[in-house]
Amino acid sequence: MPTRTRTRSSDLTTPHDLPPARGPLSRPYRWLSIGMFSLIFIAAFEAMAVTTIMPIVARDLGGESLYALAFAVPLAAGIVGMVIAGNWTDRSGPLPSLLTSAALFVVGLVIAGTATDMGVFIVGRFVHGLSGAAVIVPLYVIVARAYPEALRARVFAGFAAAWVIPSIVGPALAGAAVEAVTWHWVFLGVIALVLPAAAMMLPPLLRVRHLVHGDRSVRWSPGRMAWAALAAVAALGVSLAAELDGPWPWPVAIAAIAVVAFASRPLMPRGTLRSARGMPATVLQKLIVAGAFFGSEIYLPYLLMERYGFSPGLAGAVLTGAGVAWAAASWLQGRLGEARVSNTRAVVIASASLAVALVVVFLVALLGLAPWIAFVAWTLAGGAMGFMYPRFNVEVLSLSARAEQGFNSAALTIAESLGATVALAITALVASTIGGGSFAPEFAVTLAIAAVAVLLAPRVRPPGAAARSDASGGTDASGGADAASEPASRQPAGAPATVSERPVAGE
């Protein structure tokens, strides 16, 4: 087994090759940034629109029993897409995987937008889930390789804003499309936006291709792809367990969750499942908060339509408040920077805020409180996510060697998909077991997940981070030379030199 060498700050990027700039939208980064922000915007619009219109789609296609599965399938497919994209990006650079993913995204939209039954619709969701998740990995690597370190937090804040701005307009537009035409155009209308966004990025990427090229010594990893497929199938198994009769749902779900945990180990930094301090704990924390937030988000519009009689557009407005708060909090954390609020402190504060918001949402569902209370609480939840989400990316990339950027970026997005998929499956299983249609069981599950996030949040701090304590508001080892030179937070000594050479069972 090759011996891993100590990672130096110079291994992470080539900053002397990167031209300085005042911001992501200044020359020479303007069109590259706009193109990346546009792709994120399109993927986010599709996700927000689907969340808003899914109750209508399920009724129209006779697939109410597959409601949670329609969300779980693209998330599970994304696990496979991210692993393939991460391996491909490390080997060939971000451009081939990015263009292929964008093309497949369009194919998935066509399938979903022309579906006449729930089975075909879910196939479409599988294809654009596979490709939509794969798009994110090369974008992260582009940020790590083509932008100077001083701009990266602001670029990720831009990603967050591009993700949540559709929350402001997406639900209302999706609801209006359903009421004026048909839900099919929520998917088909997005297609015209994908190709121009990808085209904007090509010229600036070609100008910096010497920075974003791949490493042909990185091998294809079919073993890791097989583990990803197993994790995805097991995650879907958790979702399908609720459809079983008799005593089988819970035993099957527990067995499937165990398989998910086992199969995901080679897809993430070592120590992730035991929340080892630093990068592993950061990846796990993203998995947990994603489960808590996205596991709740899909049920809020459903709750408002079923219990309070809201229209699709008005029910989707609950996502708008969260989107505005997410964008504002992302901007705020970028302005504060690590000098004022360390990555660890940001995650601790935001995790606690998310838990408080979910307590309120649970009480709304349980006690039938006024719907405006849910709006306020979910706005707080969106702000919590916006404050911590960019810090996950900055933390992990700051601790990643160049040859690991694709793998570690994929690990972050895999964690998000796994967390959301398993949370959705458990909420559906609990609801089917308890029954009643109150939505309180679903939110009780996500609240419990958020409580775990609060307990584990302090472990995001890497071992040996000793600049200043979080209590004084100083930085920790989330960036800079100290973090970059601390190998213990990434991999144990003796690990292979590149992520694609890391041995896994079955490879």
XYZ file of C-alpha atoms in Angstrom:
507
model
C 0.000 0.000 0.000
C 1.431 3.404 -0.866
C 2.297 5.674 2.027
C 0.431 8.926 2.292
C 2.636 11.976 2.529
C 1.873 14.959 4.691
C -0.363 17.395 2.837
C 1.054 20.879 2.400
C -0.903 24.099 1.849
C 0.637 24.300 -1.606
C -0.899 20.927 -2.471
C -4.397 22.280 -2.124
C -4.316 24.868 -4.926
C -1.890 26.803 -7.060
C -2.655 30.312 -5.777
C 0.178 31.979 -7.705
C -1.601 31.045 -10.939
C -4.927 32.571 -9.886
C -5.519 36.226 -10.793
C -6.712 38.444 -7.934
C -10.248 39.794 -7.967
C -12.518 41.884 -5.772
C -15.325 39.352 -5.904
C -16.763 36.355 -7.777
C -18.524 38.638 -10.269
C -15.481 40.753 -11.124
C -13.111 39.993 -13.974
C -11.893 37.388 -14.850
C -14.348 35.217 -12.885
C -17.614 36.900 -13.915
C -18.969 34.542 -16.568
C -17.691 31.414 -14.891
C -19.423 32.467 -11.658
C -22.640 33.409 -13.453
C -22.691 30.074 -15.279
C -22.160 28.091 -12.085
C -24.723 30.126 -10.176
C -27.196 29.573 -13.026
C -26.783 25.791 -12.952
C -27.331 25.770 -9.203
C -30.370 28.028 -9.671
C -31.906 25.684 -12.236
C -31.371 22.579 -10.117
C -32.806 24.373 -7.095
C -35.822 25.651 -8.998
C -36.639 22.132 -10.125
C -36.284 20.798 -6.569
C -38.435 23.536 -5.035
C -41.050 23.261 -7.760
C -41.336 19.496 -7.303
C -41.774 19.913 -3.544
C -44.631 22.340 -4.197
C -46.479 20.392 -6.891
C -45.863 16.808 -5.779
C -49.219 16.463 -3.997
C -50.903 17.424 -7.304
C -48.690 15.062 -9.341
C -49.329 12.159 -6.965
C -53.103 12.651 -7.174
C -53.073 13.117 -10.949
C -51.010 9.971 -11.563
C -52.651 7.900 -8.847
C -49.430 7.557 -6.898
C -50.244 8.858 -3.409
C -48.758 5.721 -1.862
C -45.463 6.464 -3.652
C -45.283 10.085 -2.486
C -42.193 9.704 -0.281
C -40.579 7.324 -2.807
C -40.796 10.002 -5.516
C -38.470 12.097 -3.359
C -36.276 9.244 -2.147
C -35.493 7.851 -5.631
C -33.631 10.929 -6.973
C -31.757 11.293 -3.707
C -30.648 7.660 -3.813
C -29.721 7.921 -7.499
C -27.662 10.966 -6.648
C -25.413 8.842 -4.439
C -24.281 6.865 -7.480
C -24.041 9.982 -9.634
C -21.826 11.755 -7.127
C -19.394 8.862 -6.789
C -19.044 8.536 -10.563
C -18.644 12.306 -10.928
C -16.073 12.470 -8.140
C -13.928 9.692 -9.627
C -14.291 11.111 -13.152
C -13.464 14.642 -11.995
C -10.327 13.571 -10.123
C -9.216 11.647 -13.214
C -10.243 13.946 -16.107
C -10.990 17.311 -14.527
C -14.448 18.798 -13.979
C -15.427 19.644 -17.563
C -16.356 16.175 -18.983
C -18.442 15.172 -15.967
C -20.116 18.579 -15.847
C -21.257 18.561 -19.482
C -22.418 14.942 -19.336
C -24.379 15.566 -16.156
C -26.095 18.615 -17.661
C -27.160 16.600 -20.715
C -28.571 13.777 -18.589
C -30.408 16.317 -16.450
C -32.307 17.444 -19.545
C -33.170 13.820 -20.394
C -34.598 13.316 -16.912
C -36.722 16.434 -17.189
C -38.164 15.219 -20.490
C -39.093 11.831 -19.002
C -40.724 13.337 -15.901
C -42.438 16.104 -17.849
C -44.086 13.686 -20.286
C -44.988 10.966 -17.759
C -48.521 9.571 -17.792
C -48.190 7.250 -14.793
C -46.289 7.345 -11.535
C -43.836 4.621 -12.562
C -42.561 6.594 -15.563
C -42.485 9.759 -13.487
C -40.242 8.079 -10.905
C -37.924 6.888 -13.709
C -37.581 10.511 -14.785
C -36.896 11.486 -11.191
C -34.186 8.809 -11.093
C -32.413 10.174 -14.184
C -32.395 13.815 -13.197
C -31.582 12.848 -9.602
C -28.541 10.929 -10.869
C -27.379 13.826 -13.036
C -28.468 16.735 -10.853
C -26.369 15.511 -7.949
C -23.422 14.772 -10.252
C -23.405 18.390 -11.450
C -22.522 19.626 -7.958
C -19.224 17.719 -7.623
C -17.380 19.315 -10.592
C -18.649 22.738 -9.545
C -17.062 22.328 -6.104
C -13.794 21.246 -7.693
C -13.849 24.248 -10.051
C -14.131 26.520 -7.020
C -11.204 24.794 -5.324
C -8.950 24.955 -8.393
C -9.957 28.057 -10.338
C -10.642 30.594 -7.551
C -8.214 32.088 -5.033
C -8.773 31.053 -1.445
C -9.997 34.510 -0.432
C -12.975 34.207 -2.794
C -14.100 30.669 -2.059
C -16.366 31.400 0.908
C -18.063 34.099 -1.165
C -18.518 31.734 -4.109
C -20.109 29.143 -1.838
C -22.313 31.875 -0.401
C -23.309 32.594 -3.998
C -24.106 28.902 -4.472
C -26.300 29.048 -1.391
C -28.052 32.160 -2.662
C -28.537 30.599 -6.093
C -30.011 27.548 -4.405
C -32.476 29.458 -2.272
C -33.515 32.317 -4.539
C -35.770 29.818 -6.364
C -37.458 29.358 -3.006
C -38.639 32.938 -3.368
C -40.134 32.590 -6.842
C -40.165 28.849 -7.493
C -43.134 27.774 -5.369
C -45.322 30.606 -6.632
C -44.359 29.992 -10.278
C -44.860 26.250 -9.928
C -48.247 26.749 -8.306
C -49.255 29.228 -11.013
C -48.165 26.803 -13.749
C -50.276 24.026 -12.236
C -53.307 26.270 -11.951
C -52.922 27.904 -15.392
C -51.644 25.032 -17.559
C -50.476 21.689 -16.154
C -47.777 20.398 -13.839
C -45.900 18.879 -16.816
C -44.557 22.303 -17.784
C -42.858 22.720 -14.435
C -40.341 20.159 -15.768
C -40.390 20.878 -19.488
C -40.024 24.631 -19.048
C -36.699 24.256 -17.235
C -35.019 22.634 -20.232
C -34.601 25.893 -22.150
C -32.431 27.282 -19.328
C -29.895 24.467 -18.906
C -27.910 24.730 -22.130
C -27.295 28.527 -22.001
C -26.063 28.198 -18.408
C -23.586 25.465 -19.369
C -22.458 27.447 -22.428
C -21.602 30.497 -20.284
C -19.050 28.464 -18.378
C -17.126 26.984 -21.299
C -14.961 29.957 -22.427
C -13.700 30.877 -18.929
C -13.088 27.222 -18.076
C -11.051 26.726 -21.214
C -8.931 29.742 -20.266
C -8.029 28.132 -16.930
C -7.878 24.534 -18.139
C -4.289 24.263 -16.879
C -5.711 24.679 -13.363
C -8.693 22.348 -13.658
C -7.143 19.430 -15.544
C -7.406 15.961 -14.060
C -4.808 13.440 -13.002
C -4.664 10.355 -15.225
C -2.820 8.456 -12.507
C -6.087 8.411 -10.568
C -7.676 5.090 -11.398
C -11.284 4.312 -12.151
C -12.841 2.801 -9.066
C -15.578 0.308 -10.000
C -15.494 -1.047 -6.464
C -16.489 2.317 -5.030
C -19.215 2.682 -7.642
C -20.547 -0.732 -6.632
C -20.606 0.342 -2.988
C -22.480 3.490 -4.016
C -25.047 1.425 -5.909
C -25.482 -0.847 -2.886
C -25.947 2.174 -0.598
C -28.524 3.635 -3.001
C -30.472 0.372 -3.262
C -30.414 -0.051 0.502
C -31.634 3.529 0.969
C -34.530 2.791 -1.362
C -35.135 -0.404 0.582
C -35.724 1.714 3.669
C -38.283 3.737 1.699
C -40.053 0.659 0.316
C -40.237 -1.017 3.725
C -43.294 1.079 4.558
C -45.172 -0.646 1.707
C -44.727 -4.136 3.182
C -47.480 -5.926 5.049
C -47.437 -7.737 8.334
C -44.469 -7.635 10.709
C -41.873 -6.981 8.004
C -41.637 -3.165 7.612
C -39.450 -2.430 10.643
C -37.091 -5.441 10.373
C -36.542 -4.719 6.677
C -35.990 -1.019 7.347
C -33.479 -1.671 10.133
C -31.573 -4.161 7.978
C -31.543 -1.710 5.059
C -30.232 1.112 7.261
C -27.429 -1.181 8.435
C -26.530 -1.905 4.804
C -26.575 1.832 4.030
C -24.133 2.481 6.861
C -21.849 -0.379 5.808
C -21.862 0.505 2.094
C -21.309 4.225 2.661
C -18.055 3.765 4.596
C -15.803 3.577 1.497
C -17.567 6.645 0.059
C -16.631 9.015 2.875
C -13.527 10.017 4.857
C -12.477 7.427 7.392
C -14.103 7.971 10.749
C -17.228 9.625 9.362
C -19.738 7.227 10.919
C -18.123 7.581 14.353
C -17.931 11.383 13.980
C -14.134 11.583 14.247
C -13.153 15.190 14.797
C -12.525 17.427 11.800
C -13.420 16.451 8.260
C -15.207 13.171 9.129
C -17.443 14.914 11.675
C -18.127 17.722 9.198
C -19.350 15.254 6.579
C -21.509 13.425 9.138
C -22.946 16.707 10.409
C -24.081 17.619 6.915
C -25.741 14.200 6.618
C -27.647 14.722 9.870
C -28.846 18.291 9.318
C -29.845 17.437 5.743
C -32.011 14.628 7.076
C -33.635 16.917 9.629
C -34.288 19.799 7.233
C -35.211 18.085 3.971
C -37.107 15.347 5.761
C -39.356 18.098 7.153
C -39.504 20.308 4.080
C -41.417 17.919 1.824
C -44.247 17.566 4.353
C -44.832 21.249 5.115
C -46.681 22.131 1.873
C -48.572 18.849 2.171
C -49.628 19.748 5.735
C -50.804 23.208 4.703
C -52.819 21.909 1.740
C -54.386 18.958 3.533
C -55.177 20.501 6.922
C -55.572 24.207 6.190
C -56.862 24.066 2.602
C -54.078 26.178 1.117
C -53.648 26.386 -2.667
C -50.383 24.969 -4.106
C -48.974 28.468 -4.608
C -49.822 29.614 -1.090
C -48.592 26.384 0.508
C -45.332 26.748 -1.388
C -44.854 30.180 0.151
C -43.612 28.491 3.320
C -40.547 27.539 1.285
C -40.166 31.148 0.191
C -39.585 32.431 3.705
C -36.993 29.760 4.307
C -35.333 30.588 1.001
C -35.034 34.286 1.808
C -33.627 33.477 5.234
C -31.193 30.941 3.758
C -29.867 33.506 1.270
C -29.578 36.231 3.920
C -27.810 33.946 6.394
C -25.402 32.748 3.703
C -24.540 36.338 2.880
C -24.080 37.135 6.562
C -21.737 34.231 7.254
C -19.677 35.174 4.212
C -19.352 38.756 5.436
C -18.475 37.684 8.969
C -15.861 35.212 7.762
C -13.909 32.782 9.875
C -12.105 35.613 11.681
C -15.329 36.532 13.498
C -17.255 33.272 13.520
C -15.267 30.060 13.125
C -16.635 27.170 11.111
C -17.211 25.161 14.272
C -19.057 27.949 16.022
C -21.225 28.603 12.973
C -22.256 24.945 12.830
C -22.996 24.798 16.579
C -25.182 27.916 16.507
C -27.025 26.912 13.349
C -27.654 23.324 14.470
C -29.267 24.576 17.676
C -31.394 27.079 15.724
C -32.589 24.326 13.373
C -33.635 22.181 16.346
C -35.615 25.061 17.860
C -37.407 25.622 14.553
C -38.346 21.956 14.303
C -39.724 21.963 17.846
C -42.140 24.696 16.768
C -43.106 22.934 13.515
C -43.765 19.731 15.442
C -46.054 21.605 17.848
C -47.963 23.139 14.927
C -48.611 19.668 13.522
C -49.410 18.135 16.903
C -51.631 20.863 18.349
C -53.091 22.380 15.180
C -51.622 25.816 15.852
C -52.074 28.703 13.438
C -50.251 28.105 10.110
C -48.367 31.405 10.314
C -46.399 29.942 13.216
C -45.083 27.239 10.869
C -44.099 29.945 8.373
C -42.050 31.781 11.019
C -40.426 28.609 12.313
C -39.479 27.398 8.848
C -37.962 30.791 8.071
C -35.707 30.294 11.101
C -34.847 26.807 9.847
C -33.841 28.200 6.456
C -31.626 30.789 8.105
C -29.913 28.106 10.171
C -29.153 26.040 7.081
C -27.879 29.047 5.151
C -25.519 29.980 7.968
C -23.843 26.578 8.239
C -24.073 25.025 4.764
C -21.322 27.116 3.085
C -19.049 26.389 6.044
C -19.247 22.637 5.417
C -17.859 23.173 1.918
C -15.134 25.612 2.967
C -14.034 23.352 5.815
C -13.766 20.191 3.757
C -12.057 21.759 0.741
C -9.563 23.558 2.973
C -8.519 20.158 4.319
C -8.398 18.387 0.938
C -5.325 17.708 -1.163
C -5.770 18.368 -4.894
C -6.189 14.691 -5.789
C -8.872 14.343 -3.083
C -11.077 17.286 -3.993
C -13.427 15.255 -6.160
C -13.757 12.451 -3.619
C -14.311 14.757 -0.649
C -16.742 17.005 -2.555
C -18.656 13.878 -3.535
C -18.608 12.735 0.101
C -20.325 15.944 1.178
C -23.077 15.615 -1.374
C -23.428 11.867 -0.762
C -23.875 12.621 2.921
C -26.608 15.116 2.112
C -28.442 12.639 -0.123
C -28.105 9.759 2.330
C -29.328 11.868 5.209
C -32.360 13.111 3.316
C -33.177 9.701 1.806
C -33.051 7.795 5.083
C -34.946 10.548 6.925
C -37.711 10.512 4.312
C -37.941 6.743 4.535
C -38.127 6.704 8.328
C -40.759 9.443 8.404
C -42.902 7.482 5.939
C -42.447 4.285 7.941
C -43.337 5.933 11.249
C -46.371 7.612 9.701
C -47.615 4.346 8.212
C -47.138 2.579 11.550
C -48.884 5.200 13.679
C -51.415 6.422 11.082
C -53.857 9.249 11.692
C -52.644 11.711 9.044
C -51.699 14.380 11.592
C -48.146 14.849 10.222
C -46.899 14.996 13.833
C -45.099 11.610 13.615
C -43.114 12.774 10.569
C -41.953 15.942 12.317
C -41.191 14.036 15.521
C -38.689 11.947 13.552
C -36.960 14.968 12.019
C -36.869 16.711 15.399
C -35.074 13.705 16.898
C -32.550 13.842 14.040
C -31.965 17.558 14.699
C -31.312 16.803 18.372
C -28.497 14.439 17.350
C -27.050 17.234 15.199
C -26.948 19.545 18.226
C -25.031 16.961 20.250
C -22.427 16.263 17.544
C -21.904 19.795 16.188
C -18.836 20.646 18.361
C -16.934 17.736 16.807
C -16.586 19.671 13.556
C -13.497 21.296 15.090
C -10.400 19.433 13.792
C -8.024 17.910 16.342
C -5.142 20.200 17.142
C -7.073 23.369 16.299
C -5.533 25.785 18.743
C -5.560 29.246 17.240
C -8.270 30.677 19.486
C -11.204 29.097 21.247
C -14.660 29.362 19.812
C -15.708 31.133 22.962
C -13.622 34.105 21.923
C -15.051 34.017 18.422
C -11.703 33.299 16.789
C -10.848 31.011 13.956
C -10.260 27.348 14.314
C -8.475 24.965 12.026
C -11.048 25.341 9.318
C -8.705 27.049 6.996
C -5.198 28.412 6.648
C -1.865 26.722 6.982
C -2.537 25.074 10.319
C -5.616 23.298 9.019
C -3.970 22.376 5.760
C -1.026 20.760 7.475
C -3.067 18.698 9.947
C -3.449 15.222 8.421
C -5.199 13.660 11.381
C -8.447 15.458 10.551
C -8.527 13.944 7.100
C -7.064 10.446 6.989
C -4.879 8.357 9.254
C -1.224 8.057 8.426
C -0.464 5.347 5.934
C -3.585 5.893 3.836
C -3.094 5.812 0.068
C -1.850 8.912 -1.678
C -4.953 9.441 -3.809
C -8.565 8.794 -3.009
C -9.125 6.520 -5.975
C -6.300 4.280 -4.740
C -7.905 3.891 -1.323
C -8.745 0.171 -1.040
C -12.295 -0.823 -0.239
C -13.875 -4.186 0.220
C -14.807 -5.792 -3.039
C -12.487 -3.635 -5.118
